[in-house]
Amino acid sequence: MAQLLITGGAGFIGSHTCLALLKEGHNLFALDNYCNSSPRSLERVSVLAGIDGRDRIKVVKGDIRNKDVLRKVFGGQDQPIDAVVHFAGLKAVGESFLYPLSYWDVNVNGTLCLLEVMKTYGCRTIVFSSSATVYGFPQKIPTSETSNVQPINPYGSTKAAVEQLLAHLADSEPGWRIACLRYFNPVGAHPSGSIGEAPIGIPNNLFPFVSQVAVGIRKELEIFGADWPTPDGTPVRDYIHVMDLAEGHCAALQALLREPPQLITTNLGSGQGYSVLQIVKSFEEATGRHIPYKITPRRQGDAAFSIADPTFAKNRLGWATKRTLLDMCRDSWVWQQLNPFGYGDQKDDDSN
Ligand code: NAD
Ligand code: UDP
């Protein structure tokens, strides 16, 4: 059992991982500024965690760029913080072209602030949310961790920069235990439908958009290009159920805490690719709803294929995905039906 700081804990992946970590018996501080989430996700996490869930998760509102807030968390406890699971960040590829300064500030400068405070308080264990985006146009499909890091959008560049910073830190002094987890495409929700992905405004990602079309909030899906060099012309991605991803974090953390200090960089993906049209079809099958769509031009910064080689994670962490595409569609749909407007405190919009 460890005492953990979870930055961005109220977000999509953070909330599901908080639940998995609580189930493993850890005590958590969840820090979030709610710029893309709601405190209600963590209230639901503590309910799902069971009888003592509420006692074992402390929620702190704050920004990772505010060192005073971080100092209070690290310095204000009877027991030291053993490790950080660092989700807080901005994550939309398209938006990162429009607001590169914000992306570098939150993702890189924010991580720098966090690492400086961790170092001050002698906490040297961190699990970092990296992304398959660091591979850019991958040299080889499926893509292993030895492939070149060559991001093709500002968001991916910020993730690559933090990975580099963490590698320098690991080289600089002994004692750092670092895991860089390169997620492929996280989707789905807790099967209860109590927590899930609740983007503020128009969803950037495919699954929440398709879910909102299915539930009738949006008229139709725009498919960004059907002229890609893929079997049906639409881009292929490696979708991973968020519960599998949460379990991947538990496995990475366990390895860091039990083994000598080291830097682990691993993909978290299934090794299986699906096109956008295949996702639409599976979603229709899982929900019984028709998903109207139209083909529009390609989106800037997209690639034709992104599929993980999951071998390293399996060998190194003993972790592999268990859930199917049907599970991903069904669980997304349960969440969307029970929570058509997310956690209910999101800003609304009238687009599409
Ligand atoms: P999310 O937006 O749901 O969660 C991020 C959380 O961080 C939110 O709760 C947000 O309010 C919080 N946050 C943002 N800036 C903050 C700041 N300055 N201080 C404190 N809190 C802040 O996104 P997610 O999908 O859960 O992603 C979590 C992490 O995983 C991110 O770092 C993201 O880049 C990375 N990632 C996500 C995906 C994906 O497709 N979802 C893929 C690869 C990597
Ligand atoms: N996509 C789409 N319409 C949308 C959102 C996404 O056609 O409204 C496509 C996008 O071009 C990509 C795939 O769906 O090929 C997955 O996109 P997402 O944004 O979910 O994840 P990404 O792979 O970009 O991280």
mmCIF file of N, CA, C and O and ligand atoms in Angstrom, residues 8 10-14 32-37 62-65 87-91 106 129-131 155 159 183-184 186, ligand 1:
data_model
loop_
_atom_site.group_PDB
_atom_site.id
_atom_site.type_symbol
_atom_site.label_atom_id
_atom_site.label_comp_id
_atom_site.label_asym_id
_atom_site.label_seq_id
_atom_site.Cartn_x
_atom_site.Cartn_y
_atom_site.Cartn_z
ATOM 1 N N GLY A 8 -4.463 15.386 -12.321
ATOM 2 C CA GLY A 8 -5.468 15.158 -13.366
ATOM 3 C C GLY A 8 -6.373 13.979 -13.015
ATOM 4 O O GLY A 8 -6.945 13.342 -13.901
ATOM 5 N N ALA A 10 -9.293 13.775 -11.815
ATOM 6 C CA ALA A 10 -10.731 13.843 -12.099
ATOM 7 C C ALA A 10 -11.043 13.564 -13.562
ATOM 8 O O ALA A 10 -12.203 13.409 -13.939
ATOM 9 N N GLY A 11 -10.008 13.513 -14.394
ATOM 10 C CA GLY A 11 -10.230 13.349 -15.836
ATOM 11 C C GLY A 11 -10.632 11.934 -16.214
ATOM 12 O O GLY A 11 -10.841 11.068 -15.353
ATOM 13 N N PHE A 12 -10.738 11.730 -17.510
ATOM 14 C CA PHE A 12 -11.235 10.451 -18.035
ATOM 15 C C PHE A 12 -10.361 9.280 -17.559
ATOM 16 O O PHE A 12 -10.830 8.387 -16.833
ATOM 17 N N ILE A 13 -9.097 9.290 -17.917
ATOM 18 C CA ILE A 13 -8.241 8.149 -17.557
ATOM 19 C C ILE A 13 -7.904 8.200 -16.061
ATOM 20 O O ILE A 13 -7.869 7.174 -15.377
ATOM 21 N N GLY A 14 -7.707 9.430 -15.554
ATOM 22 C CA GLY A 14 -7.367 9.589 -14.133
ATOM 23 C C GLY A 14 -8.433 9.004 -13.222
ATOM 24 O O GLY A 14 -8.122 8.306 -12.257
ATOM 25 N N ASP A 32 -6.524 18.380 -9.254
ATOM 26 C CA ASP A 32 -7.058 18.722 -10.579
ATOM 27 C C ASP A 32 -7.531 20.166 -10.550
ATOM 28 O O ASP A 32 -8.026 20.631 -9.519
ATOM 29 N N ASN A 33 -7.402 20.859 -11.684
ATOM 30 C CA ASN A 33 -7.964 22.216 -11.743
ATOM 31 C C ASN A 33 -9.318 22.223 -12.466
ATOM 32 O O ASN A 33 -9.897 23.278 -12.678
ATOM 33 N N TYR A 34 -9.788 21.061 -12.875
ATOM 34 C CA TYR A 34 -11.094 20.872 -13.511
ATOM 35 C C TYR A 34 -11.248 21.649 -14.817
ATOM 36 O O TYR A 34 -12.368 21.964 -15.211
ATOM 37 N N CYS A 35 -10.144 21.936 -15.499
ATOM 38 C CA CYS A 35 -10.288 22.667 -16.766
ATOM 39 C C CYS A 35 -10.934 21.777 -17.825
ATOM 40 O O CYS A 35 -11.468 22.268 -18.808
ATOM 41 N N ASN A 36 -10.861 20.458 -17.635
ATOM 42 C CA ASN A 36 -11.540 19.556 -18.575
ATOM 43 C C ASN A 36 -12.229 18.413 -17.838
ATOM 44 O O ASN A 36 -12.280 17.294 -18.342
ATOM 45 N N SER A 37 -12.746 18.691 -16.668
ATOM 46 C CA SER A 37 -13.369 17.604 -15.892
ATOM 47 C C SER A 37 -14.262 18.199 -14.811
ATOM 48 O O SER A 37 -14.396 19.416 -14.703
ATOM 49 N N GLY A 62 -6.487 22.393 -7.697
ATOM 50 C CA GLY A 62 -5.285 23.200 -7.899
ATOM 51 C C GLY A 62 -4.640 22.889 -9.230
ATOM 52 O O GLY A 62 -4.991 21.925 -9.910
ATOM 53 N N ASP A 63 -3.680 23.741 -9.567
ATOM 54 C CA ASP A 63 -3.007 23.664 -10.866
ATOM 55 C C ASP A 63 -1.594 23.128 -10.670
ATOM 56 O O ASP A 63 -0.904 23.545 -9.726
ATOM 57 N N ILE A 64 -1.168 22.247 -11.555
ATOM 58 C CA ILE A 64 0.186 21.676 -11.406
ATOM 59 C C ILE A 64 1.275 22.733 -11.597
ATOM 60 O O ILE A 64 2.419 22.513 -11.223
ATOM 61 N N ARG A 65 0.913 23.880 -12.178
ATOM 62 C CA ARG A 65 1.923 24.936 -12.357
ATOM 63 C C ARG A 65 2.063 25.793 -11.107
ATOM 64 O O ARG A 65 2.905 26.687 -11.072
ATOM 65 N N PHE A 87 -1.315 12.538 -14.769
ATOM 66 C CA PHE A 87 -2.211 12.625 -15.928
ATOM 67 C C PHE A 87 -2.446 14.062 -16.374
ATOM 68 O O PHE A 87 -2.844 14.285 -17.514
ATOM 69 N N ALA A 88 -2.302 15.037 -15.469
ATOM 70 C CA ALA A 88 -2.760 16.403 -15.782
ATOM 71 C C ALA A 88 -2.085 16.917 -17.039
ATOM 72 O O ALA A 88 -0.864 16.844 -17.179
ATOM 73 N N GLY A 89 -2.898 17.430 -17.937
ATOM 74 C CA GLY A 89 -2.341 17.977 -19.172
ATOM 75 C C GLY A 89 -3.450 18.284 -20.157
ATOM 76 O O GLY A 89 -4.614 17.953 -19.934
ATOM 77 N N LEU A 90 -3.046 18.943 -21.230
ATOM 78 C CA LEU A 90 -3.977 19.229 -22.332
ATOM 79 C C LEU A 90 -3.723 18.184 -23.406
ATOM 80 O O LEU A 90 -2.576 17.813 -23.655
ATOM 81 N N LYS A 91 -4.795 17.741 -24.090
ATOM 82 C CA LYS A 91 -4.623 16.516 -24.886
ATOM 83 C C LYS A 91 -5.196 16.543 -26.307
ATOM 84 O O LYS A 91 -5.224 15.504 -26.959
ATOM 85 N N VAL A 106 1.308 24.060 -20.012
ATOM 86 C CA VAL A 106 0.686 23.075 -19.104
ATOM 87 C C VAL A 106 1.459 21.751 -19.136
ATOM 88 O O VAL A 106 1.813 21.197 -18.095
ATOM 89 N N SER A 129 1.837 9.981 -18.221
ATOM 90 C CA SER A 129 0.943 9.728 -19.368
ATOM 91 C C SER A 129 1.588 10.242 -20.634
ATOM 92 O O SER A 129 1.467 11.426 -20.964
ATOM 93 N N SER A 130 2.249 9.360 -21.349
ATOM 94 C CA SER A 130 2.732 9.756 -22.673
ATOM 95 C C SER A 130 1.710 9.290 -23.707
ATOM 96 O O SER A 130 0.570 8.954 -23.345
ATOM 97 N N SER A 131 2.099 9.279 -24.951
ATOM 98 C CA SER A 131 1.107 9.020 -25.993
ATOM 99 C C SER A 131 1.769 8.397 -27.210
ATOM 100 O O SER A 131 2.926 8.707 -27.535
ATOM 101 N N TYR A 155 1.061 18.875 -29.731
ATOM 102 C CA TYR A 155 0.725 18.030 -28.574
ATOM 103 C C TYR A 155 1.760 16.910 -28.428
ATOM 104 O O TYR A 155 2.323 16.692 -27.344
ATOM 105 N N LYS A 159 4.692 15.869 -25.406
ATOM 106 C CA LYS A 159 4.843 14.557 -24.750
ATOM 107 C C LYS A 159 6.282 14.052 -24.948
ATOM 108 O O LYS A 159 6.894 13.504 -24.016
ATOM 109 N N TYR A 183 0.173 5.656 -24.394
ATOM 110 C CA TYR A 183 -1.168 5.114 -24.620
ATOM 111 C C TYR A 183 -1.485 5.183 -26.107
ATOM 112 O O TYR A 183 -1.195 6.183 -26.761
ATOM 113 N N PHE A 184 -2.212 4.190 -26.573
ATOM 114 C CA PHE A 184 -2.780 4.281 -27.917
ATOM 115 C C PHE A 184 -4.146 4.981 -27.777
ATOM 116 O O PHE A 184 -4.181 6.073 -27.256
ATOM 117 N N PRO A 186 -7.398 5.441 -25.855
ATOM 118 C CA PRO A 186 -8.240 5.027 -24.727
ATOM 119 C C PRO A 186 -9.711 5.384 -24.967
ATOM 120 O O PRO A 186 -10.031 6.522 -25.331
HETATM 121 P P1 NAD B 1 -8.675 14.543 -19.436
HETATM 122 O O1 NAD B 1 -8.689 15.902 -20.025
HETATM 123 O O2 NAD B 1 -9.972 13.860 -19.194
HETATM 124 O O3 NAD B 1 -7.832 14.537 -18.071
HETATM 125 C C1 NAD B 1 -6.806 15.458 -17.821
HETATM 126 C C2 NAD B 1 -7.109 16.083 -16.474
HETATM 127 O O4 NAD B 1 -6.074 17.008 -16.164
HETATM 128 C C3 NAD B 1 -8.429 16.855 -16.463
HETATM 129 O O5 NAD B 1 -9.171 16.471 -15.328
HETATM 130 C C4 NAD B 1 -8.000 18.309 -16.386
HETATM 131 O O6 NAD B 1 -8.962 19.099 -15.716
HETATM 132 C C5 NAD B 1 -6.681 18.186 -15.644
HETATM 133 N N1 NAD B 1 -5.756 19.294 -15.890
HETATM 134 C C6 NAD B 1 -5.403 19.832 -17.077
HETATM 135 N N2 NAD B 1 -4.518 20.819 -16.887
HETATM 136 C C7 NAD B 1 -4.279 20.876 -15.561
HETATM 137 C C8 NAD B 1 -3.454 21.685 -14.759
HETATM 138 N N3 NAD B 1 -2.707 22.667 -15.289
HETATM 139 N N4 NAD B 1 -3.431 21.482 -13.421
HETATM 140 C C9 NAD B 1 -4.213 20.513 -12.861
HETATM 141 N N5 NAD B 1 -5.044 19.723 -13.580
HETATM 142 C C10 NAD B 1 -5.064 19.906 -14.918
HETATM 143 O O7 NAD B 1 -7.748 13.641 -20.370
HETATM 144 P P2 NAD B 1 -7.452 12.093 -20.312
HETATM 145 O O8 NAD B 1 -7.970 11.509 -21.565
HETATM 146 O O9 NAD B 1 -7.862 11.521 -19.029
HETATM 147 O O10 NAD B 1 -5.871 12.138 -20.434
HETATM 148 C C11 NAD B 1 -5.023 12.031 -19.303
HETATM 149 C C12 NAD B 1 -3.582 12.103 -19.775
HETATM 150 O O11 NAD B 1 -3.345 11.069 -20.730
HETATM 151 C C13 NAD B 1 -3.219 13.417 -20.456
HETATM 152 O O12 NAD B 1 -1.915 13.789 -20.073
HETATM 153 C C14 NAD B 1 -3.247 13.055 -21.928
HETATM 154 O O13 NAD B 1 -2.379 13.849 -22.687
HETATM 155 C C15 NAD B 1 -2.772 11.612 -21.901
HETATM 156 N N6 NAD B 1 -3.232 10.835 -23.053
HETATM 157 C C16 NAD B 1 -4.571 10.788 -23.342
HETATM 158 C C17 NAD B 1 -4.997 10.089 -24.463
HETATM 159 C C18 NAD B 1 -6.450 10.057 -24.832
HETATM 160 O O14 NAD B 1 -6.747 9.808 -25.998
HETATM 161 N N7 NAD B 1 -7.375 10.263 -23.926
HETATM 162 C C19 NAD B 1 -4.057 9.416 -25.262
HETATM 163 C C20 NAD B 1 -2.717 9.469 -24.919
HETATM 164 C C21 NAD B 1 -2.313 10.186 -23.810
#
